[in-house]
Amino acid sequence: MKIHPLIAQAKEKMEKSISVVKNELGHIRTGRASASLLDDVKMDYYGTPTPISQVASITVSEARTLTVKPWDRTLLPHIEKAILASNLGLTPVNDGTIVRLNFPSPTTEQRKNLVKKVKEIVEEGKIAVRNVRRDIIKLVKEEKDASTITEDEEKILEEELQKLTDEYVRKLDLIFSEKEKETMEF
């Protein structure tokens, strides 16, 4: 069966909502080292704010340790300064060739707050998915009013949209439970 263009459009937009949620969750510090935490950290590179990832390799050497190895050692103090200024709550350790970031274990209260933040982000994602459904249903009704589709086709499209919405809400619930587990296990 051929997929209706409106359903394809809805699926694409719902997929974008999920990727936005995953991106936002990648920036939440759970106690586990993640290179994505430094994605938004910019350093002064010859007068231009430049992401650290463009001047150094960032690797996770252990579960709680991130290693930043610049391609030019003269950048070490600049990288250190940018990390301190980023308000990530991390203290960089410069050994002359690399910068190490040790992630302290979050307290139980901090973990609970992180889970609340994760839940808020996932809820925003669910709202975005439901808004896509609402917008596409509006387009389906406009097509029916314009006599482009029949009432039966309208019902079928609405049912498909609901199934699609349920599927993406389940995906978001799964993303939440995985992130919650990751946050609480350390």
PDB file of C-alpha atoms in Angstrom:
ATOM      1  CA  MET A   1       0.000   0.000   0.000  1.00  0.00           C
ATOM      2  CA  LYS A   2       1.277   3.431  -0.976  1.00  0.00           C
ATOM      3  CA  ILE A   3       1.923   5.850   1.902  1.00  0.00           C
ATOM      4  CA  HIS A   4      -0.156   9.005   1.688  1.00  0.00           C
ATOM      5  CA  PRO A   5       2.021  12.156   1.377  1.00  0.00           C
ATOM      6  CA  LEU A   6       0.483  13.646   4.541  1.00  0.00           C
ATOM      7  CA  ILE A   7       1.419  10.530   6.541  1.00  0.00           C
ATOM      8  CA  ALA A   8       4.959  10.689   5.133  1.00  0.00           C
ATOM      9  CA  GLN A   9       5.122  14.368   6.090  1.00  0.00           C
ATOM     10  CA  ALA A  10       3.906  13.564   9.621  1.00  0.00           C
ATOM     11  CA  LYS A  11       6.462  10.771   9.995  1.00  0.00           C
ATOM     12  CA  GLU A  12       9.294  13.065   8.887  1.00  0.00           C
ATOM     13  CA  LYS A  13       8.279  15.800  11.353  1.00  0.00           C
ATOM     14  CA  MET A  14       7.854  13.316  14.213  1.00  0.00           C
ATOM     15  CA  GLU A  15      11.301  11.886  13.431  1.00  0.00           C
ATOM     16  CA  LYS A  16      12.733  15.421  13.700  1.00  0.00           C
ATOM     17  CA  SER A  17      11.045  15.842  17.097  1.00  0.00           C
ATOM     18  CA  ILE A  18      12.756  12.679  18.333  1.00  0.00           C
ATOM     19  CA  SER A  19      16.153  13.775  17.046  1.00  0.00           C
ATOM     20  CA  VAL A  20      15.761  17.158  18.798  1.00  0.00           C
ATOM     21  CA  VAL A  21      14.970  15.357  22.071  1.00  0.00           C
ATOM     22  CA  LYS A  22      17.980  13.047  21.668  1.00  0.00           C
ATOM     23  CA  ASN A  23      20.208  16.033  20.933  1.00  0.00           C
ATOM     24  CA  GLU A  24      19.010  17.915  24.016  1.00  0.00           C
ATOM     25  CA  LEU A  25      19.399  14.835  26.219  1.00  0.00           C
ATOM     26  CA  GLY A  26      22.954  14.423  24.953  1.00  0.00           C
ATOM     27  CA  HIS A  27      23.871  17.696  26.634  1.00  0.00           C
ATOM     28  CA  ILE A  28      22.653  16.633  30.075  1.00  0.00           C
ATOM     29  CA  ARG A  29      25.473  15.648  32.393  1.00  0.00           C
ATOM     30  CA  THR A  30      24.556  12.329  34.008  1.00  0.00           C
ATOM     31  CA  GLY A  31      27.858  11.514  35.695  1.00  0.00           C
ATOM     32  CA  ARG A  32      29.003   9.493  32.719  1.00  0.00           C
ATOM     33  CA  ALA A  33      31.560  11.074  30.411  1.00  0.00           C
ATOM     34  CA  SER A  34      30.198  12.032  27.005  1.00  0.00           C
ATOM     35  CA  ALA A  35      32.016  13.910  24.251  1.00  0.00           C
ATOM     36  CA  SER A  36      28.766  15.640  23.265  1.00  0.00           C
ATOM     37  CA  LEU A  37      28.918  17.681  26.479  1.00  0.00           C
ATOM     38  CA  LEU A  38      31.648  19.789  24.896  1.00  0.00           C
ATOM     39  CA  ASP A  39      29.762  20.370  21.618  1.00  0.00           C
ATOM     40  CA  ASP A  40      28.599  23.833  22.679  1.00  0.00           C
ATOM     41  CA  VAL A  41      31.849  24.846  24.408  1.00  0.00           C
ATOM     42  CA  LYS A  42      33.703  27.401  22.320  1.00  0.00           C
ATOM     43  CA  MET A  43      37.223  28.680  22.821  1.00  0.00           C
ATOM     44  CA  ASP A  44      39.018  31.732  21.497  1.00  0.00           C
ATOM     45  CA  TYR A  45      40.991  30.610  18.446  1.00  0.00           C
ATOM     46  CA  TYR A  46      42.825  33.558  16.886  1.00  0.00           C
ATOM     47  CA  GLY A  47      40.006  35.879  17.885  1.00  0.00           C
ATOM     48  CA  THR A  48      37.212  33.600  16.638  1.00  0.00           C
ATOM     49  CA  PRO A  49      34.925  31.581  18.943  1.00  0.00           C
ATOM     50  CA  THR A  50      35.574  28.002  17.790  1.00  0.00           C
ATOM     51  CA  PRO A  51      34.114  24.723  19.111  1.00  0.00           C
ATOM     52  CA  ILE A  52      36.736  22.679  20.948  1.00  0.00           C
ATOM     53  CA  SER A  53      35.879  19.690  18.758  1.00  0.00           C
ATOM     54  CA  GLN A  54      37.306  21.559  15.744  1.00  0.00           C
ATOM     55  CA  VAL A  55      40.761  22.025  17.291  1.00  0.00           C
ATOM     56  CA  ALA A  56      41.129  18.827  19.323  1.00  0.00           C
ATOM     57  CA  SER A  57      40.098  15.205  19.501  1.00  0.00           C
ATOM     58  CA  ILE A  58      37.684  14.460  22.341  1.00  0.00           C
ATOM     59  CA  THR A  59      37.547  10.890  23.616  1.00  0.00           C
ATOM     60  CA  VAL A  60      36.026   9.031  26.534  1.00  0.00           C
ATOM     61  CA  SER A  61      38.987   7.243  28.119  1.00  0.00           C
ATOM     62  CA  GLU A  62      37.030   5.787  31.059  1.00  0.00           C
ATOM     63  CA  ALA A  63      33.375   5.896  32.146  1.00  0.00           C
ATOM     64  CA  ARG A  64      33.991   9.101  34.103  1.00  0.00           C
ATOM     65  CA  THR A  65      36.934  10.629  32.251  1.00  0.00           C
ATOM     66  CA  LEU A  66      36.958  12.707  29.098  1.00  0.00           C
ATOM     67  CA  THR A  67      40.250  13.393  27.321  1.00  0.00           C
ATOM     68  CA  VAL A  68      40.794  16.448  25.109  1.00  0.00           C
ATOM     69  CA  LYS A  69      43.921  16.261  22.944  1.00  0.00           C
ATOM     70  CA  PRO A  70      44.506  19.427  20.889  1.00  0.00           C
ATOM     71  CA  TRP A  71      46.274  19.198  17.551  1.00  0.00           C
ATOM     72  CA  ASP A  72      48.350  22.191  18.646  1.00  0.00           C
ATOM     73  CA  ARG A  73      49.660  22.087  22.247  1.00  0.00           C
ATOM     74  CA  THR A  74      49.703  25.876  22.491  1.00  0.00           C
ATOM     75  CA  LEU A  75      45.894  25.718  22.646  1.00  0.00           C
ATOM     76  CA  LEU A  76      45.853  23.821  25.973  1.00  0.00           C
ATOM     77  CA  PRO A  77      45.454  26.946  28.171  1.00  0.00           C
ATOM     78  CA  HIS A  78      42.688  28.273  25.880  1.00  0.00           C
ATOM     79  CA  ILE A  79      40.828  24.937  26.023  1.00  0.00           C
ATOM     80  CA  GLU A  80      41.195  24.886  29.817  1.00  0.00           C
ATOM     81  CA  LYS A  81      39.882  28.447  30.089  1.00  0.00           C
ATOM     82  CA  ALA A  82      36.884  27.701  27.815  1.00  0.00           C
ATOM     83  CA  ILE A  83      35.901  24.617  29.834  1.00  0.00           C
ATOM     84  CA  LEU A  84      36.098  26.555  33.107  1.00  0.00           C
ATOM     85  CA  ALA A  85      34.010  29.388  31.620  1.00  0.00           C
ATOM     86  CA  SER A  86      31.361  26.970  30.268  1.00  0.00           C
ATOM     87  CA  ASN A  87      29.706  26.399  33.672  1.00  0.00           C
ATOM     88  CA  LEU A  88      29.689  22.614  33.204  1.00  0.00           C
ATOM     89  CA  GLY A  89      30.907  22.196  36.760  1.00  0.00           C
ATOM     90  CA  LEU A  90      34.055  20.400  35.599  1.00  0.00           C
ATOM     91  CA  THR A  91      37.643  21.156  36.525  1.00  0.00           C
ATOM     92  CA  PRO A  92      40.089  20.527  33.675  1.00  0.00           C
ATOM     93  CA  VAL A  93      43.461  18.940  34.482  1.00  0.00           C
ATOM     94  CA  ASN A  94      46.207  20.019  32.053  1.00  0.00           C
ATOM     95  CA  ASP A  95      49.218  17.664  31.945  1.00  0.00           C
ATOM     96  CA  GLY A  96      51.072  19.473  29.161  1.00  0.00           C
ATOM     97  CA  THR A  97      49.827  17.304  26.281  1.00  0.00           C
ATOM     98  CA  ILE A  98      46.140  16.687  27.039  1.00  0.00           C
ATOM     99  CA  VAL A  99      43.329  18.060  29.173  1.00  0.00           C
ATOM    100  CA  ARG A 100      41.513  15.530  31.339  1.00  0.00           C
ATOM    101  CA  LEU A 101      38.007  16.084  32.646  1.00  0.00           C
ATOM    102  CA  ASN A 102      36.968  13.904  35.568  1.00  0.00           C
ATOM    103  CA  PHE A 103      33.231  13.630  36.107  1.00  0.00           C
ATOM    104  CA  PRO A 104      32.278  13.478  39.775  1.00  0.00           C
ATOM    105  CA  SER A 105      29.449  11.180  40.741  1.00  0.00           C
ATOM    106  CA  PRO A 106      26.231  13.211  41.121  1.00  0.00           C
ATOM    107  CA  THR A 107      24.460  13.131  44.476  1.00  0.00           C
ATOM    108  CA  THR A 108      21.061  11.471  44.789  1.00  0.00           C
ATOM    109  CA  GLU A 109      19.370  14.883  44.849  1.00  0.00           C
ATOM    110  CA  GLN A 110      21.230  15.977  41.696  1.00  0.00           C
ATOM    111  CA  ARG A 111      20.197  12.743  39.979  1.00  0.00           C
ATOM    112  CA  LYS A 112      16.556  13.306  40.862  1.00  0.00           C
ATOM    113  CA  ASN A 113      16.778  16.845  39.443  1.00  0.00           C
ATOM    114  CA  LEU A 114      18.403  15.483  36.289  1.00  0.00           C
ATOM    115  CA  VAL A 115      15.583  12.955  35.887  1.00  0.00           C
ATOM    116  CA  LYS A 116      13.053  15.817  36.222  1.00  0.00           C
ATOM    117  CA  LYS A 117      14.897  17.738  33.507  1.00  0.00           C
ATOM    118  CA  VAL A 118      14.975  14.647  31.275  1.00  0.00           C
ATOM    119  CA  LYS A 119      11.233  14.162  31.824  1.00  0.00           C
ATOM    120  CA  GLU A 120      10.559  17.807  30.866  1.00  0.00           C
ATOM    121  CA  ILE A 121      12.556  17.448  27.638  1.00  0.00           C
ATOM    122  CA  VAL A 122      10.782  14.197  26.730  1.00  0.00           C
ATOM    123  CA  GLU A 123       7.385  15.784  27.497  1.00  0.00           C
ATOM    124  CA  GLU A 124       8.241  18.656  25.146  1.00  0.00           C
ATOM    125  CA  GLY A 125       9.012  16.036  22.509  1.00  0.00           C
ATOM    126  CA  LYS A 126       5.643  14.347  23.071  1.00  0.00           C
ATOM    127  CA  ILE A 127       3.890  17.706  22.759  1.00  0.00           C
ATOM    128  CA  ALA A 128       5.750  18.325  19.481  1.00  0.00           C
ATOM    129  CA  VAL A 129       4.650  14.906  18.169  1.00  0.00           C
ATOM    130  CA  ARG A 130       1.027  15.585  19.130  1.00  0.00           C
ATOM    131  CA  ASN A 131       1.193  19.022  17.510  1.00  0.00           C
ATOM    132  CA  VAL A 132       2.336  17.371  14.283  1.00  0.00           C
ATOM    133  CA  ARG A 133      -0.696  15.064  14.487  1.00  0.00           C
ATOM    134  CA  ARG A 134      -3.013  18.035  15.073  1.00  0.00           C
ATOM    135  CA  ASP A 135      -1.538  19.972  12.135  1.00  0.00           C
ATOM    136  CA  ILE A 136      -1.769  17.016   9.747  1.00  0.00           C
ATOM    137  CA  ILE A 137      -5.354  16.234  10.825  1.00  0.00           C
ATOM    138  CA  LYS A 138      -6.179  19.849  10.009  1.00  0.00           C
ATOM    139  CA  LEU A 139      -4.700  19.342   6.516  1.00  0.00           C
ATOM    140  CA  VAL A 140      -6.675  16.096   6.108  1.00  0.00           C
ATOM    141  CA  LYS A 141      -9.909  17.925   6.986  1.00  0.00           C
ATOM    142  CA  GLU A 142      -9.036  20.667   4.484  1.00  0.00           C
ATOM    143  CA  GLU A 143      -8.559  18.027   1.787  1.00  0.00           C
ATOM    144  CA  LYS A 144     -11.924  16.458   2.678  1.00  0.00           C
ATOM    145  CA  ASP A 145     -13.617  19.862   2.601  1.00  0.00           C
ATOM    146  CA  ALA A 146     -12.065  20.477  -0.808  1.00  0.00           C
ATOM    147  CA  SER A 147     -13.451  17.070  -1.896  1.00  0.00           C
ATOM    148  CA  THR A 148      -9.978  15.766  -2.683  1.00  0.00           C
ATOM    149  CA  ILE A 149     -10.536  12.765  -0.413  1.00  0.00           C
ATOM    150  CA  THR A 150     -13.638  10.886   0.754  1.00  0.00           C
ATOM    151  CA  GLU A 151     -14.919  10.558   4.305  1.00  0.00           C
ATOM    152  CA  ASP A 152     -13.653   6.966   4.434  1.00  0.00           C
ATOM    153  CA  GLU A 153     -10.176   8.068   3.348  1.00  0.00           C
ATOM    154  CA  GLU A 154     -10.301  10.802   5.985  1.00  0.00           C
ATOM    155  CA  LYS A 155     -11.072   8.236   8.712  1.00  0.00           C
ATOM    156  CA  ILE A 156      -8.311   5.905   7.477  1.00  0.00           C
ATOM    157  CA  LEU A 157      -5.770   8.750   7.442  1.00  0.00           C
ATOM    158  CA  GLU A 158      -6.777   9.867  10.938  1.00  0.00           C
ATOM    159  CA  GLU A 159      -6.404   6.290  12.223  1.00  0.00           C
ATOM    160  CA  GLU A 160      -2.966   5.985  10.582  1.00  0.00           C
ATOM    161  CA  LEU A 161      -1.944   9.303  12.126  1.00  0.00           C
ATOM    162  CA  GLN A 162      -3.057   8.103  15.558  1.00  0.00           C
ATOM    163  CA  LYS A 163      -1.067   4.859  15.176  1.00  0.00           C
ATOM    164  CA  LEU A 164       1.971   6.861  14.084  1.00  0.00           C
ATOM    165  CA  THR A 165       1.580   9.249  17.020  1.00  0.00           C
ATOM    166  CA  ASP A 166       1.275   6.340  19.468  1.00  0.00           C
ATOM    167  CA  GLU A 167       4.418   4.747  17.985  1.00  0.00           C
ATOM    168  CA  TYR A 168       6.477   7.928  18.409  1.00  0.00           C
ATOM    169  CA  VAL A 169       5.176   8.575  21.933  1.00  0.00           C
ATOM    170  CA  ARG A 170       6.256   5.000  22.806  1.00  0.00           C
ATOM    171  CA  LYS A 171       9.704   5.728  21.336  1.00  0.00           C
ATOM    172  CA  LEU A 172       9.961   8.831  23.518  1.00  0.00           C
ATOM    173  CA  ASP A 173       8.894   6.826  26.589  1.00  0.00           C
ATOM    174  CA  LEU A 174      11.649   4.325  25.817  1.00  0.00           C
ATOM    175  CA  ILE A 175      14.207   7.126  25.412  1.00  0.00           C
ATOM    176  CA  PHE A 176      13.109   8.503  28.798  1.00  0.00           C
ATOM    177  CA  SER A 177      13.398   5.170  30.597  1.00  0.00           C
ATOM    178  CA  GLU A 178      16.882   4.558  29.122  1.00  0.00           C
ATOM    179  CA  LYS A 179      18.110   8.027  30.131  1.00  0.00           C
ATOM    180  CA  GLU A 180      16.511   7.695  33.570  1.00  0.00           C
ATOM    181  CA  LYS A 181      18.281   4.363  34.093  1.00  0.00           C
ATOM    182  CA  GLU A 182      21.595   5.854  32.926  1.00  0.00           C
ATOM    183  CA  THR A 183      21.155   8.815  35.284  1.00  0.00           C
ATOM    184  CA  MET A 184      20.257   6.763  38.343  1.00  0.00           C
ATOM    185  CA  GLU A 185      22.763   3.917  37.938  1.00  0.00           C
ATOM    186  CA  PHE A 186      25.979   5.821  38.669  1.00  0.00           C
TER     187      PHE A 186
END
